Structure formats: C-alpha cells, structure tokens
Coordinates of C-alpha atoms in Angstrom, one line a residue:
X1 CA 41.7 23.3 141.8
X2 CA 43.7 24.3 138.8
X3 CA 43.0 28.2 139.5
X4 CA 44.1 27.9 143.0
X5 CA 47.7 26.6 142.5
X6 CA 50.3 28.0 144.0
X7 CA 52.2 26.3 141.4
X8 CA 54.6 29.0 139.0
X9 CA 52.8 29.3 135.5
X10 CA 49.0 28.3 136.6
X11 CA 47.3 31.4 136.6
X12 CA 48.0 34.1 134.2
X13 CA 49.1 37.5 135.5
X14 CA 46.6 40.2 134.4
X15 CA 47.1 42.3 131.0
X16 CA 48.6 39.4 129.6
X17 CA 46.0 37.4 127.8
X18 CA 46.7 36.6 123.9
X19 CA 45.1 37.7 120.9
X20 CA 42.6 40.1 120.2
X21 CA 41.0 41.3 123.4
X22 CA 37.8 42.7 121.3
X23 CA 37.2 41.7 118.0
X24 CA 39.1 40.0 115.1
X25 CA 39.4 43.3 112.9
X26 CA 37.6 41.3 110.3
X27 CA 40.9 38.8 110.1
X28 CA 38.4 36.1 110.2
X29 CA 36.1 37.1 107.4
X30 CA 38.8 38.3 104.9
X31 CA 40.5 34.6 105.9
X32 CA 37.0 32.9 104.4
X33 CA 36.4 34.5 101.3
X34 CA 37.8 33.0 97.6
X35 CA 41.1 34.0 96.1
X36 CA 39.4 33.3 93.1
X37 CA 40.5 30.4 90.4
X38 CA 43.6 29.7 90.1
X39 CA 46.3 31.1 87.5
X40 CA 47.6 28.5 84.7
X41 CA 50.6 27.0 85.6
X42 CA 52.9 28.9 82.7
X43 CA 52.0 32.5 84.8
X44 CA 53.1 31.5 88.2
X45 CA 56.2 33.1 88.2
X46 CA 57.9 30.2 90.6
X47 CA 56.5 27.2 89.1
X48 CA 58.3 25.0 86.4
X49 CA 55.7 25.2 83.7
X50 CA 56.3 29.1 83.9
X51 CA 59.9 29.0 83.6
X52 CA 60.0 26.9 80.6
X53 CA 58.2 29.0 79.1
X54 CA 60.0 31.8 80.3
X55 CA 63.2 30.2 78.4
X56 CA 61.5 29.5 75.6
X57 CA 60.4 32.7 74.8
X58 CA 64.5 33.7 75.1
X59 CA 65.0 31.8 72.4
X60 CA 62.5 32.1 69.9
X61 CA 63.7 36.0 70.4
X62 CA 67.2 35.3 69.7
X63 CA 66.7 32.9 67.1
X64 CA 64.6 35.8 65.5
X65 CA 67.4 38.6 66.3
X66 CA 70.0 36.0 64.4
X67 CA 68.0 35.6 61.6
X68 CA 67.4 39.1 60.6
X69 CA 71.3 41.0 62.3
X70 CA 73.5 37.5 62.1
X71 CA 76.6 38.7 60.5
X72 CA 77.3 36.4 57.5
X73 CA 80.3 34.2 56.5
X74 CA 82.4 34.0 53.5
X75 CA 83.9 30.3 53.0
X76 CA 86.7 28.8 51.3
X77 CA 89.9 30.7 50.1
X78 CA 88.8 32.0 46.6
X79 CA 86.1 33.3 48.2
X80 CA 87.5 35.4 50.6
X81 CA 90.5 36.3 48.6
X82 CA 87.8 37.8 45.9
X83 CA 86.1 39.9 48.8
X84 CA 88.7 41.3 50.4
X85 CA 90.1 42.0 46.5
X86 CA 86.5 43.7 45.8
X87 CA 86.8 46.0 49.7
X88 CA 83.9 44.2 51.0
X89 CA 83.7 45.5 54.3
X90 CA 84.2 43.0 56.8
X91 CA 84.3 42.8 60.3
X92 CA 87.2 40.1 60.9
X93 CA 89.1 37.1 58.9
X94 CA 89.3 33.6 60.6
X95 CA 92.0 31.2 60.1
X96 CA 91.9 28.1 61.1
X97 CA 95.3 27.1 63.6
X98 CA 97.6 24.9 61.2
X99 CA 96.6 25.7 58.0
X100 CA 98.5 25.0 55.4
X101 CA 99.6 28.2 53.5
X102 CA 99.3 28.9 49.9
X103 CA 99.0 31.9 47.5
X104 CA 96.0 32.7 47.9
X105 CA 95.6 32.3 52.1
X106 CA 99.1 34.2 52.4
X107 CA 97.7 37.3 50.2
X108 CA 94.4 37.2 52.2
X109 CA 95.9 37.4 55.2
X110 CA 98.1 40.3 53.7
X111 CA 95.3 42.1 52.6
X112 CA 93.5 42.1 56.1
X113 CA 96.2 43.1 58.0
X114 CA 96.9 45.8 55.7
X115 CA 93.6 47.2 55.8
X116 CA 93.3 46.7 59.6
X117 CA 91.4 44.1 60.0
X118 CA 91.5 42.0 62.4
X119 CA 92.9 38.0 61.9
X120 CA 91.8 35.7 64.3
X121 CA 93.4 32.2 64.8
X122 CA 91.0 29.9 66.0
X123 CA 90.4 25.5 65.7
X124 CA 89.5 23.9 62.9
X125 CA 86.4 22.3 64.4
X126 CA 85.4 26.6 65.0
X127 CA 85.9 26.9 61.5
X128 CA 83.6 23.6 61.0
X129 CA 80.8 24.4 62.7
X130 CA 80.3 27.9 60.4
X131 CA 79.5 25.1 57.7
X132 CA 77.6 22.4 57.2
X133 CA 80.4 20.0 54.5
X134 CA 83.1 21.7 56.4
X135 CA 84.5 23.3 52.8
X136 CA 85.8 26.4 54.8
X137 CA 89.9 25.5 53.4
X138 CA 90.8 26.6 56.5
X139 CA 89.9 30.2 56.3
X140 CA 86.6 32.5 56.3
X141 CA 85.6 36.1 56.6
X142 CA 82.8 37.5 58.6
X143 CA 80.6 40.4 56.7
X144 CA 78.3 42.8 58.4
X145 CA 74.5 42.8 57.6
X146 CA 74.0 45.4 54.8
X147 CA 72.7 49.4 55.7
X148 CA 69.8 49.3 53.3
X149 CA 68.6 52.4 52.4
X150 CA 64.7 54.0 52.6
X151 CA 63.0 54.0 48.8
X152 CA 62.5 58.1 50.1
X153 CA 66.5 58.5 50.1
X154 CA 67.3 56.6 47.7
X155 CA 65.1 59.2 45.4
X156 CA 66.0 62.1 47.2
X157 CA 69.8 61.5 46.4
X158 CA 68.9 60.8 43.1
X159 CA 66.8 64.1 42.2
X160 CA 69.9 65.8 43.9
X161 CA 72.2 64.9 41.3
X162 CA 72.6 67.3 38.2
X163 CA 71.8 64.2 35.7
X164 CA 67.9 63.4 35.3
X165 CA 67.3 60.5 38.3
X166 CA 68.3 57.2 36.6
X167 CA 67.0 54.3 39.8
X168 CA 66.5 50.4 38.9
X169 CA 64.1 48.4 40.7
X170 CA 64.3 44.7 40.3
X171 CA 61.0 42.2 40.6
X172 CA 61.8 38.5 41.3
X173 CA 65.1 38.5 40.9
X174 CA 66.6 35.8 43.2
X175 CA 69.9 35.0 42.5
X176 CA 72.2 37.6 44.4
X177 CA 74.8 37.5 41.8
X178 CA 72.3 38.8 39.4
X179 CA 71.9 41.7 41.9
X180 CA 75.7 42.1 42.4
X181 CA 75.8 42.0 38.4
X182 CA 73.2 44.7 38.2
X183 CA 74.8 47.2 40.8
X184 CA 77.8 47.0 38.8
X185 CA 76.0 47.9 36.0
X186 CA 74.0 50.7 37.3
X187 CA 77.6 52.2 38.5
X188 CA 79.1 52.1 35.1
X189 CA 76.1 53.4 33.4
X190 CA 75.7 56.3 35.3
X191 CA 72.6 55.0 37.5
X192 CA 72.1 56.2 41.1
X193 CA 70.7 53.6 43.2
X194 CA 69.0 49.8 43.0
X195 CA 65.6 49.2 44.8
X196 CA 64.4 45.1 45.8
X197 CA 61.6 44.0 47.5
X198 CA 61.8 43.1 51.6
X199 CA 60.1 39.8 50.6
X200 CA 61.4 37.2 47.9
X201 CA 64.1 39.0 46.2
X202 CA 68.0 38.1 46.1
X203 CA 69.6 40.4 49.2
X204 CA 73.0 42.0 49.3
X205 CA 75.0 39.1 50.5
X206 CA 78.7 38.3 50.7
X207 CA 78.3 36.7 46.9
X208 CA 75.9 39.6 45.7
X209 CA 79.1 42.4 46.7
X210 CA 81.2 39.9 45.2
X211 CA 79.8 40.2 42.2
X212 CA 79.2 43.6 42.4
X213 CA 82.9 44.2 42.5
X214 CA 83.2 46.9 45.1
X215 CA 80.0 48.6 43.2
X216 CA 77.7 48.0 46.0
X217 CA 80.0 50.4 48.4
X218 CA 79.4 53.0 45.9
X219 CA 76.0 52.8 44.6
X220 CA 73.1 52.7 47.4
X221 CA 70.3 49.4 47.5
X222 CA 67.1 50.7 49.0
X223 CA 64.7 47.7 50.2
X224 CA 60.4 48.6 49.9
X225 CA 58.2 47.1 51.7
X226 CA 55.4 46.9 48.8
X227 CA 57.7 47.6 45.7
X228 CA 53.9 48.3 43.8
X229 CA 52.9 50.9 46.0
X230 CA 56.8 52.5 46.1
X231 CA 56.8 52.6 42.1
X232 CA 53.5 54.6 42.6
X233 CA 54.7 57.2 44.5
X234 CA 57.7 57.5 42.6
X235 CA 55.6 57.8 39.3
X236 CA 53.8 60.6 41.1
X237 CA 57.0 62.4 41.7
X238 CA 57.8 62.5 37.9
X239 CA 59.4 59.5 37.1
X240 CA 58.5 57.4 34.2
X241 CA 58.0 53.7 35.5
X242 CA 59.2 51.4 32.6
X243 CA 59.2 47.7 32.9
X244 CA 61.9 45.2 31.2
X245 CA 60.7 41.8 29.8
X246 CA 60.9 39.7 27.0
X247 CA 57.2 40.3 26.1
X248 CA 57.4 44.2 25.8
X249 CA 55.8 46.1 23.4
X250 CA 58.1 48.6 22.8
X251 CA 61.8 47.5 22.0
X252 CA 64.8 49.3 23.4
X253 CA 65.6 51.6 20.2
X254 CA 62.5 53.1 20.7
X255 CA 62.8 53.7 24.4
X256 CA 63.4 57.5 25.3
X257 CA 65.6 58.0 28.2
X258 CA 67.0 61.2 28.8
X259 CA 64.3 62.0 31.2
X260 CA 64.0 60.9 35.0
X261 CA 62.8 57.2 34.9
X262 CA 62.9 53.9 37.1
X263 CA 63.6 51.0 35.5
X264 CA 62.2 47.6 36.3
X265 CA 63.9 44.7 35.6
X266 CA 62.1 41.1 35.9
X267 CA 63.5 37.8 36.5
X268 CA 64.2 35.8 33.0
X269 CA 62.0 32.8 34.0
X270 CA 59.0 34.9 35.6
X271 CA 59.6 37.9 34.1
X272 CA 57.4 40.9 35.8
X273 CA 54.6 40.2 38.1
X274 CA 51.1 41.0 37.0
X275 CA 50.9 44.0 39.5
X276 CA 54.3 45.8 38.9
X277 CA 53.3 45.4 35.1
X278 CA 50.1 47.2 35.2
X279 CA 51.8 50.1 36.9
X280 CA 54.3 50.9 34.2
X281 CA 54.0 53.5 31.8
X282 CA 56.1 51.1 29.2
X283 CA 57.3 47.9 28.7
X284 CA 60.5 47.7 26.6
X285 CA 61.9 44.2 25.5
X286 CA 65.5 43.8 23.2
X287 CA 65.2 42.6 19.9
X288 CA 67.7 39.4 19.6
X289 CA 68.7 37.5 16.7
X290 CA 68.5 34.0 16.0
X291 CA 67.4 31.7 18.7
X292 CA 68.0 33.3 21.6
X293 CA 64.5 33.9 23.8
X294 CA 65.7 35.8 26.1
X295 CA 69.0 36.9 28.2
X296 CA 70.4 36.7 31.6
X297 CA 69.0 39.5 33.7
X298 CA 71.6 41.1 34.3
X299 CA 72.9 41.0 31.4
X300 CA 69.6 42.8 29.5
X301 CA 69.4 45.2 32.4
X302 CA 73.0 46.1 31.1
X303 CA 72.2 46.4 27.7
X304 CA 69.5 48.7 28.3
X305 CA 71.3 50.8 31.0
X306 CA 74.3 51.2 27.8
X307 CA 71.6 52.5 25.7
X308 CA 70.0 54.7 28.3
X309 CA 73.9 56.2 28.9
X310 CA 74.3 56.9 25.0
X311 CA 71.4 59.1 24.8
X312 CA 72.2 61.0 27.8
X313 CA 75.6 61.4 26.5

C-alpha cells in the first residue's frame, strides 16, 4: 500500500501537515459574504472611465483659472506703442523674429527696454496664434490682470482725503473705453475712485487703460458684487447717491455738490436700471440744445464731474 512505501516523499513526516491544524479563523466565512455593489466605473481609481474623468476635470479647472487670471494681449503696433506711451504696466513685449522695422516698432522696443521690460523674440506663427486674423504687425504686449480694489477701500481712501469723498459708480456701461474715458475724467476733476459691477460691465482692459491715459494707475476701480446693495451701504455712511440719465428730474445747475456724494452714471442706450434708480436720492440729467438726445457717457459723466469741481473750487 501507498502508506507503506518505502519510497522517499510517500508518507509525511509528523508536524508537517498544511494549513490550519484547528479551525479556519473564520477565513472561510469572511471569504462568503458580499463586498457589496459595485462602484461606477468613473470612481475606480485604475479604470479608464475614472481617468478620463480624472483629466477632464484638469481642464475644466484650467480653462476656468485662464478665464478669470489669463494675462491679456495688446495687438498691432499702434496699439502697443499707445500703452507703453500711457505706462500701462506690462509684464513683457513680443516681437515677432524678422519684423520689419518702422517708427513706431523701433520706439516700442525703445520704450520697453528703457523701462526694463523685458523683449522677447519669438516666431511669427507664436505671434499668430495670440490672434484669431493674425493682425498682431509683428509685435504685441502682455498686460497683467488688473488689482481691483474692495467697494470698503475704495471709500475708506476716499473719506481719508481732506476734500468731501467724490466716488463714481457706473451701471451698464460696456464699452471699456467709456470706462478708460471716465477714469480719466474722475482724475482731472478731483474724483477719488470708479466702482463697476463684477457682472456685465466694461472691465479694465488693455483698451480701457488706454484710454484712460495712464489715469487708471492713479485713480483706484473697485468691482461690487451687487452694485445695489454697495450704493446702500454707502448712502448709509453719508453719501448722497445721485443717478445720471437723460430722464432726470433735476438738471445739473441745480445739482449741489460740495458735499460727499457717489455719482452714478448709466449707459446712453439703457440708461440706469430700475433698481440702482430707486436707490438714489437724485437724478440729474444736462440740459442740451438743439437736437441732441443725449451724449456719450463719458462724455456727460465729464460734464458733470467739471461742474461738481467748480463748486468745490
């Protein structure tokens, strides 16, 4: 028999037997029960599903981060040439490799490397895909995202001044060289600071400091979340709210303005929205002769801002 071989291997030495000698430990039962259901495809960390989506959130996040911190790009040589004139504050100029040189690309590139900045040569096809009709002339400048200021500083800075607080706050103005226009303004009249709306309002882009011509390095731009509720609290800390538009009530002569006050300028097609309106303690409009309705924004923000400046004077 089997058992009585003499042959090497057919009976097992003693103490050596395999596995567990008395019980299973319970190996067997935790073996049977359920894992439970299993996860989606998208949450199991090695499958395909769940690193496609693992990718895609990357770049919904950085398409999001470019949106709001992308540093933006002046094109074409007048362009630049007027920013760099104005001090815009730029991070770096580009020039395309090869390009041919004129009056205005030679005093560009003069101006940058006078003020430090830095030039970088780089193909024209780089150049070309910063555009979408490839109108860059062979040169562009890269501008930082503006440092907007909170509606909170942007009083506190003006009730710190010796002058009564003199802040403009613009409702649907869209055009940012109305806003460039209006900063300018607000710095030769004496004003301390521009407020805009986080939603559908013009922003301070390369064309609205262009416009502004230097101005906006000077005076602060404060963006409000709800520009409604911000004009509340600032009427609550002894500013008089008063609204510009073409249907005002009250025309500029009239208007006293040596005290603290906000004024809020409307866009010349919309004028002020029903909400900002209703919050205003008065609603000024400028008396014009002949056919003229109504004036440029900026422009009437302007005119009012000159008569504000006379009274104070």
């Amino acid at each position: 028999m089997a058992g009585n071989s003499k042959r090497k291997g057919a009976v097992r030495k003693p103490g050596t037997k395999k596995g567990p000698t008395v019980g299973s430990g319970g190996q067997r039962r935790r073996g049977l029960e359920g894992r439970g259901a299993t996860p989606p495809a998208h949450l199991r960390e090695y499958h395909p599903a769940a690193k496609a989506a693992k990718r895609a959130a990357k770049q919904r996040a950085y398409r999001t981060a470019k949106r709001t911190d992308e540093n933006e790009t002046v094109l074409g040589r007048n362009p630049v040439l007027e920013c760099l004139r104005a001090g815009i504050p730029a991070t770096a100029l580009y020039v395309a490799l090869g390009a041919e040189a004129d009056e205005r690309f030679t005093e560009s590139v003069t101006r940058a490397a006078d003020s430090g900045l830095p030039i970088l040569e780089v193909p024209r096809s780089d150049l070309d895909k910063m555009t979408t009709n490839g109108l860059h002339q062979g040169i562009a400048l890269q501008v930082p995202p503006y440092d907007y200021a909170h509606p909170d500083d942007l009083l506190a800075a003006a009730r710190a001044d010796v002058a009564p607080a003199l802040l403009v706050a613009l409702d649907n103005i869209s055009d940012p060289r109305n806003l460039g226009a209006i900063v300018r303004s607000v710095a030769a009249f004496g004003g301390h600071g521009v407020l805009i709306p986080q939603r559908r309002s013009a922003s301070v882009t390369a064309v609205a400091w262009r416009t502004s011509a230097g101005a906006a390095a000077r005076i602060p731009v404060g963006r409000a979340p709800n520009l409604t509720q911000t004009l509340k609290g600032w009427a609550g800390r002894g500013l008089q709210v008063v609204g510009l538009d073409a249907g005002g009530d009250t025309v500029v002569d009239e208007l006293d303005g040596t005290g603290p006050m906000v004024l809020v300028v409307g866009s010349e097609g919309k004028g002020l929205s029903r909400l900002v309106r209703q919050n205003c303690d008065a609603i000024v409009s400028i008396p014009m002769a002949g056919p003229t309705e109504s004036l440029n924004a900026s422009v009437a923000a302007g005119v009012v801002l000159a008569e504000i400046a006379r009274q104070r004077r």
